[in-house]
PDB file of C-alpha atoms and ligand atoms in Angstrom:
ATOM      1  CA  UNK A   1       4.781  17.920  -6.331  1.00 37.00           C
ATOM      2  CA  UNK A   2       4.752  19.156  -2.770  1.00 39.00           C
ATOM      3  CA  UNK A   3       3.787  16.197  -0.271  1.00 40.00           C
ATOM      4  CA  UNK A   4       1.803  18.380   1.981  1.00 36.00           C
ATOM      5  CA  UNK A   5      -0.445  19.775  -1.144  1.00 38.00           C
ATOM      6  CA  UNK A   6      -2.632  17.240  -1.700  1.00 42.00           C
ATOM      7  CA  UNK A   7      -1.843  13.764   0.073  1.00 45.00           C
ATOM      8  CA  UNK A   8      -3.797  10.634  -1.179  1.00 43.00           C
ATOM      9  CA  UNK A   9      -4.358   9.275   2.239  1.00 45.00           C
ATOM     10  CA  UNK A  10      -6.387  12.459   2.691  1.00 42.00           C
ATOM     11  CA  UNK A  11      -8.412  12.129   0.095  1.00 43.00           C
ATOM     12  CA  UNK A  12     -12.103  10.762   0.186  1.00 50.00           C
ATOM     13  CA  UNK A  13     -13.927   8.632  -2.162  1.00 61.00           C
ATOM     14  CA  UNK A  14     -14.891  11.815  -4.387  1.00 81.00           C
ATOM     15  CA  UNK A  15     -13.854  10.019  -8.069  1.00 84.00           C
ATOM     16  CA  UNK A  16     -13.309  13.606  -9.539  1.00 85.00           C
ATOM     17  CA  UNK A  17     -11.090  14.711  -6.545  1.00 86.00           C
ATOM     18  CA  UNK A  18      -8.834  11.048  -6.829  1.00 89.00           C
ATOM     19  CA  UNK A  19      -8.411  11.862 -10.377  1.00 93.00           C
ATOM     20  CA  UNK A  20      -7.363  15.327 -10.107  1.00 92.00           C
ATOM     21  CA  UNK A  21      -4.719  14.303  -7.274  1.00 90.00           C
ATOM     22  CA  UNK A  22      -3.708  11.642  -9.416  1.00 92.00           C
ATOM     23  CA  UNK A  23      -3.529  13.583 -12.734  1.00 94.00           C
ATOM     24  CA  UNK A  24      -1.124  15.859 -10.680  1.00 91.00           C
ATOM     25  CA  UNK A  25       1.141  12.983  -9.424  1.00 90.00           C
ATOM     26  CA  UNK A  26       1.518  11.251 -13.441  1.00 92.00           C
ATOM     27  CA  UNK A  27       2.363  15.410 -14.431  1.00 93.00           C
ATOM     28  CA  UNK A  28       4.685  15.337 -11.563  1.00 89.00           C
ATOM     29  CA  UNK A  29       6.732  12.206 -12.571  1.00 88.00           C
ATOM     30  CA  UNK A  30       6.882  12.682 -16.689  1.00 91.00           C
ATOM     31  CA  UNK A  31      10.716  13.276 -16.794  1.00 88.00           C
ATOM     32  CA  UNK A  32      11.710  10.214 -15.396  1.00 85.00           C
ATOM     33  CA  UNK A  33       8.565   7.937 -15.592  1.00 83.00           C
ATOM     34  CA  UNK A  34      10.151   5.924 -18.835  1.00 86.00           C
ATOM     35  CA  UNK A  35      13.573   5.399 -17.065  1.00 82.00           C
ATOM     36  CA  UNK A  36      12.329   4.671 -13.874  1.00 81.00           C
ATOM     37  CA  UNK A  37       9.794   2.202 -15.735  1.00 80.00           C
ATOM     38  CA  UNK A  38      12.586   0.453 -17.252  1.00 80.00           C
ATOM     39  CA  UNK A  39      14.736   0.049 -14.412  1.00 76.00           C
ATOM     40  CA  UNK A  40      11.862  -0.946 -11.416  1.00 76.00           C
ATOM     41  CA  UNK A  41      11.091  -4.069 -14.199  1.00 77.00           C
ATOM     42  CA  UNK A  42      14.340  -4.670 -14.892  1.00 78.00           C
ATOM     43  CA  UNK A  43      13.196  -3.939 -18.584  1.00 82.00           C
ATOM     44  CA  UNK A  44      10.262  -6.829 -18.655  1.00 93.00           C
ATOM     45  CA  UNK A  45       7.841  -4.151 -18.661  1.00 93.00           C
ATOM     46  CA  UNK A  46       8.086  -4.020 -22.431  1.00 94.00           C
ATOM     47  CA  UNK A  47       8.248  -7.975 -22.958  1.00 95.00           C
ATOM     48  CA  UNK A  48       4.584  -7.823 -21.032  1.00 96.00           C
ATOM     49  CA  UNK A  49       2.948  -4.964 -23.260  1.00 97.00           C
ATOM     50  CA  UNK A  50       3.931  -7.298 -26.168  1.00 97.00           C
ATOM     51  CA  UNK A  51       2.492 -10.138 -24.786  1.00 97.00           C
ATOM     52  CA  UNK A  52      -0.688  -8.338 -24.093  1.00 98.00           C
ATOM     53  CA  UNK A  53      -1.101  -6.868 -27.585  1.00 98.00           C
ATOM     54  CA  UNK A  54      -0.678 -10.558 -29.129  1.00 97.00           C
ATOM     55  CA  UNK A  55      -4.188 -10.787 -27.759  1.00 97.00           C
ATOM     56  CA  UNK A  56      -5.351  -8.500 -29.971  1.00 97.00           C
ATOM     57  CA  UNK A  57      -4.054 -10.296 -33.130  1.00 95.00           C
ATOM     58  CA  UNK A  58      -4.465  -9.733 -35.870  1.00 95.00           C
ATOM     59  CA  UNK A  59      -3.641  -6.048 -35.623  1.00 96.00           C
ATOM     60  CA  UNK A  60      -2.911  -4.927 -39.392  1.00 95.00           C
ATOM     61  CA  UNK A  61      -5.576  -2.445 -40.296  1.00 95.00           C
ATOM     62  CA  UNK A  62      -7.272  -2.792 -36.914  1.00 97.00           C
ATOM     63  CA  UNK A  63      -8.443   0.541 -35.451  1.00 98.00           C
ATOM     64  CA  UNK A  64      -7.550   0.403 -31.952  1.00 98.00           C
ATOM     65  CA  UNK A  65      -7.536   2.996 -28.948  1.00 98.00           C
ATOM     66  CA  UNK A  66      -5.222   2.913 -26.041  1.00 98.00           C
ATOM     67  CA  UNK A  67      -6.188   3.923 -22.922  1.00 98.00           C
ATOM     68  CA  UNK A  68      -4.142   5.873 -20.239  1.00 98.00           C
ATOM     69  CA  UNK A  69      -1.040   5.726 -23.116  1.00 98.00           C
ATOM     70  CA  UNK A  70       1.135   7.934 -21.007  1.00 97.00           C
ATOM     71  CA  UNK A  71       4.192   8.300 -22.993  1.00 96.00           C
ATOM     72  CA  UNK A  72       2.754   5.833 -25.345  1.00 97.00           C
ATOM     73  CA  UNK A  73       4.920   2.725 -25.306  1.00 96.00           C
ATOM     74  CA  UNK A  74       2.150   0.283 -25.650  1.00 97.00           C
ATOM     75  CA  UNK A  75       0.647   2.815 -28.749  1.00 98.00           C
ATOM     76  CA  UNK A  76       4.360   2.583 -30.347  1.00 97.00           C
ATOM     77  CA  UNK A  77       4.066  -1.068 -30.207  1.00 97.00           C
ATOM     78  CA  UNK A  78       0.420  -1.426 -31.459  1.00 97.00           C
ATOM     79  CA  UNK A  79       1.403   0.900 -34.602  1.00 97.00           C
ATOM     80  CA  UNK A  80       4.549  -1.036 -35.546  1.00 96.00           C
ATOM     81  CA  UNK A  81       2.088  -4.292 -36.120  1.00 96.00           C
ATOM     82  CA  UNK A  82      -0.179  -2.439 -38.061  1.00 96.00           C
ATOM     83  CA  UNK A  83      -2.838  -0.824 -36.000  1.00 97.00           C
ATOM     84  CA  UNK A  84      -4.189   2.678 -36.075  1.00 97.00           C
ATOM     85  CA  UNK A  85      -3.923   3.267 -32.837  1.00 97.00           C
ATOM     86  CA  UNK A  86      -5.562   6.579 -31.475  1.00 97.00           C
ATOM     87  CA  UNK A  87      -4.345   6.926 -27.792  1.00 98.00           C
ATOM     88  CA  UNK A  88      -5.749   9.067 -24.649  1.00 98.00           C
ATOM     89  CA  UNK A  89      -4.485  10.147 -21.565  1.00 98.00           C
ATOM     90  CA  UNK A  90      -5.583  13.140 -19.343  1.00 98.00           C
ATOM     91  CA  UNK A  91      -2.285  13.769 -18.639  1.00 97.00           C
ATOM     92  CA  UNK A  92      -1.683  16.950 -21.033  1.00 97.00           C
ATOM     93  CA  UNK A  93       2.558  16.519 -20.202  1.00 97.00           C
ATOM     94  CA  UNK A  94       2.723  13.307 -20.603  1.00 97.00           C
ATOM     95  CA  UNK A  95       1.015  12.968 -24.258  1.00 97.00           C
ATOM     96  CA  UNK A  96       3.546  16.011 -24.885  1.00 97.00           C
ATOM     97  CA  UNK A  97       6.575  13.845 -24.056  1.00 96.00           C
ATOM     98  CA  UNK A  98       5.043  11.136 -26.566  1.00 97.00           C
ATOM     99  CA  UNK A  99       4.464  13.219 -29.010  1.00 96.00           C
ATOM    100  CA  UNK A 100       7.965  14.517 -28.664  1.00 95.00           C
ATOM    101  CA  UNK A 101       9.616  10.864 -28.366  1.00 94.00           C
ATOM    102  CA  UNK A 102       7.423  10.179 -31.417  1.00 94.00           C
ATOM    103  CA  UNK A 103       6.410   7.324 -29.419  1.00 94.00           C
ATOM    104  CA  UNK A 104       2.498   8.915 -29.998  1.00 95.00           C
ATOM    105  CA  UNK A 105       1.516   9.660 -33.306  1.00 90.00           C
ATOM    106  CA  UNK A 106      -0.783  13.096 -34.139  1.00 78.00           C
ATOM    107  CA  UNK A 107      -3.882  10.591 -32.585  1.00 93.00           C
ATOM    108  CA  UNK A 108      -3.498  11.938 -29.471  1.00 95.00           C
ATOM    109  CA  UNK A 109      -5.864  13.185 -27.318  1.00 96.00           C
ATOM    110  CA  UNK A 110      -6.540  14.019 -23.530  1.00 97.00           C
ATOM    111  CA  UNK A 111      -9.360  12.357 -22.042  1.00 97.00           C
ATOM    112  CA  UNK A 112     -10.760  11.085 -19.616  1.00 97.00           C
ATOM    113  CA  UNK A 113     -10.862   7.672 -19.973  1.00 98.00           C
ATOM    114  CA  UNK A 114     -14.000   7.744 -18.678  1.00 97.00           C
ATOM    115  CA  UNK A 115     -15.648  10.094 -20.812  1.00 97.00           C
ATOM    116  CA  UNK A 116     -14.206   9.043 -24.113  1.00 97.00           C
ATOM    117  CA  UNK A 117     -14.379  11.299 -27.169  1.00 96.00           C
ATOM    118  CA  UNK A 118     -15.422   8.491 -29.639  1.00 97.00           C
ATOM    119  CA  UNK A 119     -18.865   6.937 -30.758  1.00 97.00           C
ATOM    120  CA  UNK A 120     -20.172   3.682 -30.492  1.00 98.00           C
ATOM    121  CA  UNK A 121     -18.387   0.778 -32.106  1.00 98.00           C
ATOM    122  CA  UNK A 122     -15.611   3.549 -33.549  1.00 98.00           C
ATOM    123  CA  UNK A 123     -12.819   0.399 -32.153  1.00 98.00           C
ATOM    124  CA  UNK A 124     -11.814  -2.657 -33.468  1.00 98.00           C
ATOM    125  CA  UNK A 125      -9.679  -3.401 -29.851  1.00 98.00           C
ATOM    126  CA  UNK A 126      -9.171  -1.535 -27.190  1.00 98.00           C
ATOM    127  CA  UNK A 127      -6.176  -1.574 -24.183  1.00 98.00           C
ATOM    128  CA  UNK A 128      -4.804  -0.575 -21.226  1.00 98.00           C
ATOM    129  CA  UNK A 129      -1.230  -0.627 -19.909  1.00 98.00           C
ATOM    130  CA  UNK A 130      -0.898  -0.144 -16.131  1.00 96.00           C
ATOM    131  CA  UNK A 131      -3.744   2.320 -16.283  1.00 96.00           C
ATOM    132  CA  UNK A 132      -7.042   0.565 -14.801  1.00 97.00           C
ATOM    133  CA  UNK A 133      -5.852   0.434 -11.155  1.00 95.00           C
ATOM    134  CA  UNK A 134      -5.702   4.101 -10.958  1.00 93.00           C
ATOM    135  CA  UNK A 135      -9.232   4.584 -12.059  1.00 95.00           C
ATOM    136  CA  UNK A 136     -11.622   5.515  -9.199  1.00 92.00           C
ATOM    137  CA  UNK A 137     -14.749   4.906 -11.013  1.00 93.00           C
ATOM    138  CA  UNK A 138     -14.205   1.692 -12.840  1.00 94.00           C
ATOM    139  CA  UNK A 139     -17.907   0.720 -13.550  1.00 95.00           C
ATOM    140  CA  UNK A 140     -18.698   3.858 -15.941  1.00 95.00           C
ATOM    141  CA  UNK A 141     -14.849   3.129 -17.235  1.00 97.00           C
ATOM    142  CA  UNK A 142     -16.003  -0.123 -18.167  1.00 97.00           C
ATOM    143  CA  UNK A 143     -19.496   1.077 -19.391  1.00 97.00           C
ATOM    144  CA  UNK A 144     -17.262   3.303 -22.227  1.00 98.00           C
ATOM    145  CA  UNK A 145     -14.683   0.876 -23.465  1.00 98.00           C
ATOM    146  CA  UNK A 146     -17.389  -1.222 -23.833  1.00 98.00           C
ATOM    147  CA  UNK A 147     -19.237   1.704 -25.627  1.00 98.00           C
ATOM    148  CA  UNK A 148     -16.702   2.390 -28.077  1.00 98.00           C
ATOM    149  CA  UNK A 149     -15.170  -1.481 -28.809  1.00 98.00           C
ATOM    150  CA  UNK A 150     -17.507  -3.016 -32.557  1.00 98.00           C
ATOM    151  CA  UNK A 151     -19.188  -6.115 -31.455  1.00 97.00           C
ATOM    152  CA  UNK A 152     -16.697  -8.769 -31.255  1.00 97.00           C
ATOM    153  CA  UNK A 153     -13.712  -6.518 -30.216  1.00 98.00           C
ATOM    154  CA  UNK A 154     -11.245  -7.242 -27.776  1.00 98.00           C
ATOM    155  CA  UNK A 155     -10.701  -5.428 -24.614  1.00 98.00           C
ATOM    156  CA  UNK A 156      -7.306  -6.002 -23.202  1.00 98.00           C
ATOM    157  CA  UNK A 157      -6.085  -4.645 -19.913  1.00 98.00           C
ATOM    158  CA  UNK A 158      -1.977  -5.198 -18.664  1.00 98.00           C
ATOM    159  CA  UNK A 159      -1.855  -4.755 -14.481  1.00 96.00           C
ATOM    160  CA  UNK A 160       0.794  -5.253 -12.130  1.00 93.00           C
ATOM    161  CA  UNK A 161      -1.007  -7.643  -9.575  1.00 94.00           C
ATOM    162  CA  UNK A 162       0.011  -9.131  -6.158  1.00 92.00           C
ATOM    163  CA  UNK A 163       1.579 -12.877  -6.467  1.00 93.00           C
ATOM    164  CA  UNK A 164      -0.504 -15.833  -5.734  1.00 92.00           C
ATOM    165  CA  UNK A 165       2.318 -17.446  -4.183  1.00 93.00           C
ATOM    166  CA  UNK A 166       3.289 -16.588  -0.819  1.00 93.00           C
ATOM    167  CA  UNK A 167       6.854 -17.004  -0.785  1.00 93.00           C
ATOM    168  CA  UNK A 168       6.935 -14.635  -3.650  1.00 92.00           C
ATOM    169  CA  UNK A 169       4.691 -12.562  -2.251  1.00 91.00           C
ATOM    170  CA  UNK A 170       6.200 -11.900   0.826  1.00 91.00           C
ATOM    171  CA  UNK A 171       8.984 -11.274  -1.478  1.00 91.00           C
ATOM    172  CA  UNK A 172       7.455  -8.948  -3.802  1.00 88.00           C
ATOM    173  CA  UNK A 173       6.289  -6.954  -0.458  1.00 88.00           C
ATOM    174  CA  UNK A 174       9.801  -5.887   0.035  1.00 88.00           C
ATOM    175  CA  UNK A 175      10.495  -4.749  -2.848  1.00 86.00           C
ATOM    176  CA  UNK A 176       6.880  -2.505  -3.488  1.00 84.00           C
ATOM    177  CA  UNK A 177       7.205  -0.833  -0.140  1.00 86.00           C
ATOM    178  CA  UNK A 178      10.724  -0.773   0.185  1.00 85.00           C
ATOM    179  CA  UNK A 179      12.756  -0.311  -2.862  1.00 84.00           C
ATOM    180  CA  UNK A 180      10.235   0.536  -5.625  1.00 81.00           C
ATOM    181  CA  UNK A 181       9.407   4.143  -3.426  1.00 81.00           C
ATOM    182  CA  UNK A 182      12.907   4.587  -2.192  1.00 85.00           C
ATOM    183  CA  UNK A 183      14.307   4.703  -5.680  1.00 81.00           C
ATOM    184  CA  UNK A 184      11.464   6.319  -6.991  1.00 78.00           C
ATOM    185  CA  UNK A 185      11.934   8.969  -4.601  1.00 80.00           C
ATOM    186  CA  UNK A 186      15.882   9.188  -5.563  1.00 81.00           C
ATOM    187  CA  UNK A 187      15.173   9.316  -8.907  1.00 77.00           C
ATOM    188  CA  UNK A 188      12.170  11.311  -9.541  1.00 74.00           C
ATOM    189  CA  UNK A 189      12.922  13.529  -6.090  1.00 77.00           C
ATOM    190  CA  UNK A 190       9.238  12.834  -5.928  1.00 76.00           C
ATOM    191  CA  UNK A 191       8.257  11.307  -2.246  1.00 73.00           C
ATOM    192  CA  UNK A 192       4.359  10.843  -3.177  1.00 79.00           C
ATOM    193  CA  UNK A 193       4.206   9.305  -5.970  1.00 78.00           C
ATOM    194  CA  UNK A 194       5.596   6.130  -6.029  1.00 79.00           C
ATOM    195  CA  UNK A 195       4.758   5.344  -2.358  1.00 83.00           C
ATOM    196  CA  UNK A 196       0.845   6.001  -4.178  1.00 83.00           C
ATOM    197  CA  UNK A 197       1.706   3.432  -7.099  1.00 83.00           C
ATOM    198  CA  UNK A 198       2.863   0.894  -4.685  1.00 84.00           C
ATOM    199  CA  UNK A 199      -0.440   1.727  -2.606  1.00 86.00           C
ATOM    200  CA  UNK A 200      -2.348   1.147  -5.604  1.00 89.00           C
ATOM    201  CA  UNK A 201      -0.859  -2.243  -6.623  1.00 89.00           C
ATOM    202  CA  UNK A 202      -1.226  -3.471  -2.728  1.00 87.00           C
ATOM    203  CA  UNK A 203      -4.686  -2.450  -2.465  1.00 89.00           C
ATOM    204  CA  UNK A 204      -6.003  -3.073  -6.191  1.00 91.00           C
ATOM    205  CA  UNK A 205      -8.906  -5.670  -6.785  1.00 92.00           C
ATOM    206  CA  UNK A 206      -7.062  -9.319  -7.635  1.00 93.00           C
ATOM    207  CA  UNK A 207      -7.307 -10.662 -11.378  1.00 96.00           C
ATOM    208  CA  UNK A 208     -10.092 -12.914 -10.518  1.00 96.00           C
ATOM    209  CA  UNK A 209     -12.379 -10.414  -9.261  1.00 95.00           C
ATOM    210  CA  UNK A 210     -11.577  -8.122 -12.155  1.00 96.00           C
ATOM    211  CA  UNK A 211     -12.701 -10.782 -14.652  1.00 97.00           C
ATOM    212  CA  UNK A 212     -15.925 -11.221 -12.256  1.00 95.00           C
ATOM    213  CA  UNK A 213     -16.468  -7.544 -12.757  1.00 96.00           C
ATOM    214  CA  UNK A 214     -15.734  -7.492 -16.789  1.00 97.00           C
ATOM    215  CA  UNK A 215     -18.399  -9.965 -17.025  1.00 96.00           C
ATOM    216  CA  UNK A 216     -20.727  -8.197 -14.969  1.00 95.00           C
ATOM    217  CA  UNK A 217     -20.602  -5.184 -17.232  1.00 95.00           C
ATOM    218  CA  UNK A 218     -20.986  -7.584 -20.547  1.00 95.00           C
ATOM    219  CA  UNK A 219     -17.468  -8.800 -21.443  1.00 97.00           C
ATOM    220  CA  UNK A 220     -17.191 -12.263 -22.544  1.00 97.00           C
ATOM    221  CA  UNK A 221     -14.736 -14.938 -22.800  1.00 97.00           C
ATOM    222  CA  UNK A 222     -12.462 -12.858 -20.036  1.00 98.00           C
ATOM    223  CA  UNK A 223      -8.809 -14.932 -19.522  1.00 98.00           C
ATOM    224  CA  UNK A 224      -6.328 -14.462 -17.238  1.00 98.00           C
ATOM    225  CA  UNK A 225      -2.532 -15.062 -17.769  1.00 97.00           C
ATOM    226  CA  UNK A 226      -0.390 -14.184 -15.348  1.00 97.00           C
ATOM    227  CA  UNK A 227       3.583 -13.225 -16.167  1.00 96.00           C
ATOM    228  CA  UNK A 228       6.913 -13.322 -14.395  1.00 94.00           C
ATOM    229  CA  UNK A 229       6.201 -15.266 -10.817  1.00 93.00           C
ATOM    230  CA  UNK A 230       2.657 -13.370 -11.208  1.00 94.00           C
ATOM    231  CA  UNK A 231       3.696 -10.313 -10.534  1.00 93.00           C
ATOM    232  CA  UNK A 232       1.981  -8.711 -13.726  1.00 95.00           C
ATOM    233  CA  UNK A 233      -1.034 -10.315 -15.679  1.00 97.00           C
ATOM    234  CA  UNK A 234      -2.797 -10.185 -18.748  1.00 98.00           C
ATOM    235  CA  UNK A 235      -6.261 -10.136 -18.506  1.00 98.00           C
ATOM    236  CA  UNK A 236      -8.548 -10.138 -22.350  1.00 98.00           C
ATOM    237  CA  UNK A 237     -11.849 -10.262 -23.123  1.00 98.00           C
ATOM    238  CA  UNK A 238     -14.346  -9.206 -25.814  1.00 97.00           C
ATOM    239  CA  UNK A 239     -17.274  -7.597 -26.313  1.00 96.00           C
ATOM    240  CA  UNK A 240     -19.598 -10.239 -27.979  1.00 88.00           C
ATOM    241  CA  UNK A 241     -21.839 -10.340 -31.187  1.00 82.00           C
ATOM    242  CA  UNK A 242     -25.670  -9.406 -30.686  1.00 75.00           C
ATOM    243  CA  UNK A 243     -27.508 -12.647 -31.327  1.00 69.00           C
TER     244      UNK A 243
HETATM  245  C1  SAM B 301       1.469   3.719 -14.827  1.00 64.57           C
HETATM  246  S1  SAM B 301       0.939   5.206 -16.674  1.00 64.57           S
HETATM  247  C2  SAM B 301       0.627   4.084 -17.869  1.00 64.57           C
HETATM  248  C3  SAM B 301       1.145   4.945 -19.047  1.00 64.57           C
HETATM  249  C4  SAM B 301       0.921   3.616 -20.159  1.00 64.57           C
HETATM  250  N1  SAM B 301      -0.028   2.766 -20.551  1.00 64.57           N
HETATM  251  C5  SAM B 301       2.392   2.674 -20.220  1.00 64.57           C
HETATM  252  O1  SAM B 301       2.736   1.664 -20.633  1.00 64.57           O
HETATM  253  O2  SAM B 301       3.594   3.104 -19.513  1.00 64.57           O
HETATM  254  C6  SAM B 301      -0.463   5.410 -16.260  1.00 64.57           C
HETATM  255  C7  SAM B 301      -1.502   6.476 -16.884  1.00 64.57           C
HETATM  256  O3  SAM B 301      -2.832   6.713 -16.761  1.00 64.57           O
HETATM  257  C8  SAM B 301      -2.940   7.786 -16.778  1.00 64.57           C
HETATM  258  N2  SAM B 301      -4.279   8.014 -16.440  1.00 64.57           N
HETATM  259  C9  SAM B 301      -5.214   7.708 -15.258  1.00 64.57           C
HETATM  260  N3  SAM B 301      -5.881   7.808 -14.964  1.00 64.57           N
HETATM  261  C10 SAM B 301      -6.301   8.446 -16.297  1.00 64.57           C
HETATM  262  C11 SAM B 301      -8.058   8.557 -16.258  1.00 64.57           C
HETATM  263  N4  SAM B 301      -8.921   8.557 -15.714  1.00 64.57           N
HETATM  264  N5  SAM B 301      -7.619   9.008 -17.702  1.00 64.57           N
HETATM  265  C12 SAM B 301      -7.268   9.303 -18.832  1.00 64.57           C
HETATM  266  N6  SAM B 301      -6.065   8.369 -18.630  1.00 64.57           N
HETATM  267  C13 SAM B 301      -5.507   8.416 -17.276  1.00 64.57           C
HETATM  268  C14 SAM B 301      -1.992   8.295 -16.206  1.00 64.57           C
HETATM  269  O4  SAM B 301      -2.013   9.989 -16.609  1.00 64.57           O
HETATM  270  C15 SAM B 301      -0.876   7.763 -16.793  1.00 64.57           C
HETATM  271  O5  SAM B 301      -0.442   8.462 -18.137  1.00 64.57           O
END
């Protein structure tokens, strides 16, 4: 991606414009996305994904949507545990990579997470890994997830967050603003992408605020589990049953 073409620093608040930029950015990092994920997280990303989907157990026979599925690592884990998984991402290139490496099944669609092409109450569970901090129109997104979930269905969010402990946070900042963009640039050749990803971690709302938001959009039983010195969080909640 050319750095001067579309800079996130120049983006205005228009969610549509932002999404065009974000999709272009993820399209650009597809070839190196998986390897960088493993290296930059020291391989812990898969452990976090497994921990996240435990919140949807039992999975056998459940219909689960993987939102912002990328190359399909979460979808593959969900299917391994017996779920029927439908996966969506707005980057066609991510989906194609996921299909090629057989992490995604044929049940994958190119779609915006805030406009889901599924009927009301279609899913027994919903999951999003490392995707929510990229969604500018978070209100419409949460409304849409709740719409497609069946009553009683759980929604689980896995996201990178800022550690609460000030010492860990100082060390993490060095990683986030130094090592991450540098390694990202060297491996992917993309100046902007990993700087943007670091910036979204530094600025996204913290898990407590996200859980308030979930409650405001009608989700219940919100639980937060921090992982690995607090640098990742699994937030789970459910769509209540009608009273
Ligand atoms: C950091 S990747 C995470 C991919 C995958 N979930 C994983 O665990 O590796 C974020 C993904 O979200 C997708 N994405 C971002 N905003 C989206 C939106 N509004 N609708 C659909 N996909 C979106 C991107 O294309 C990208 O593939």
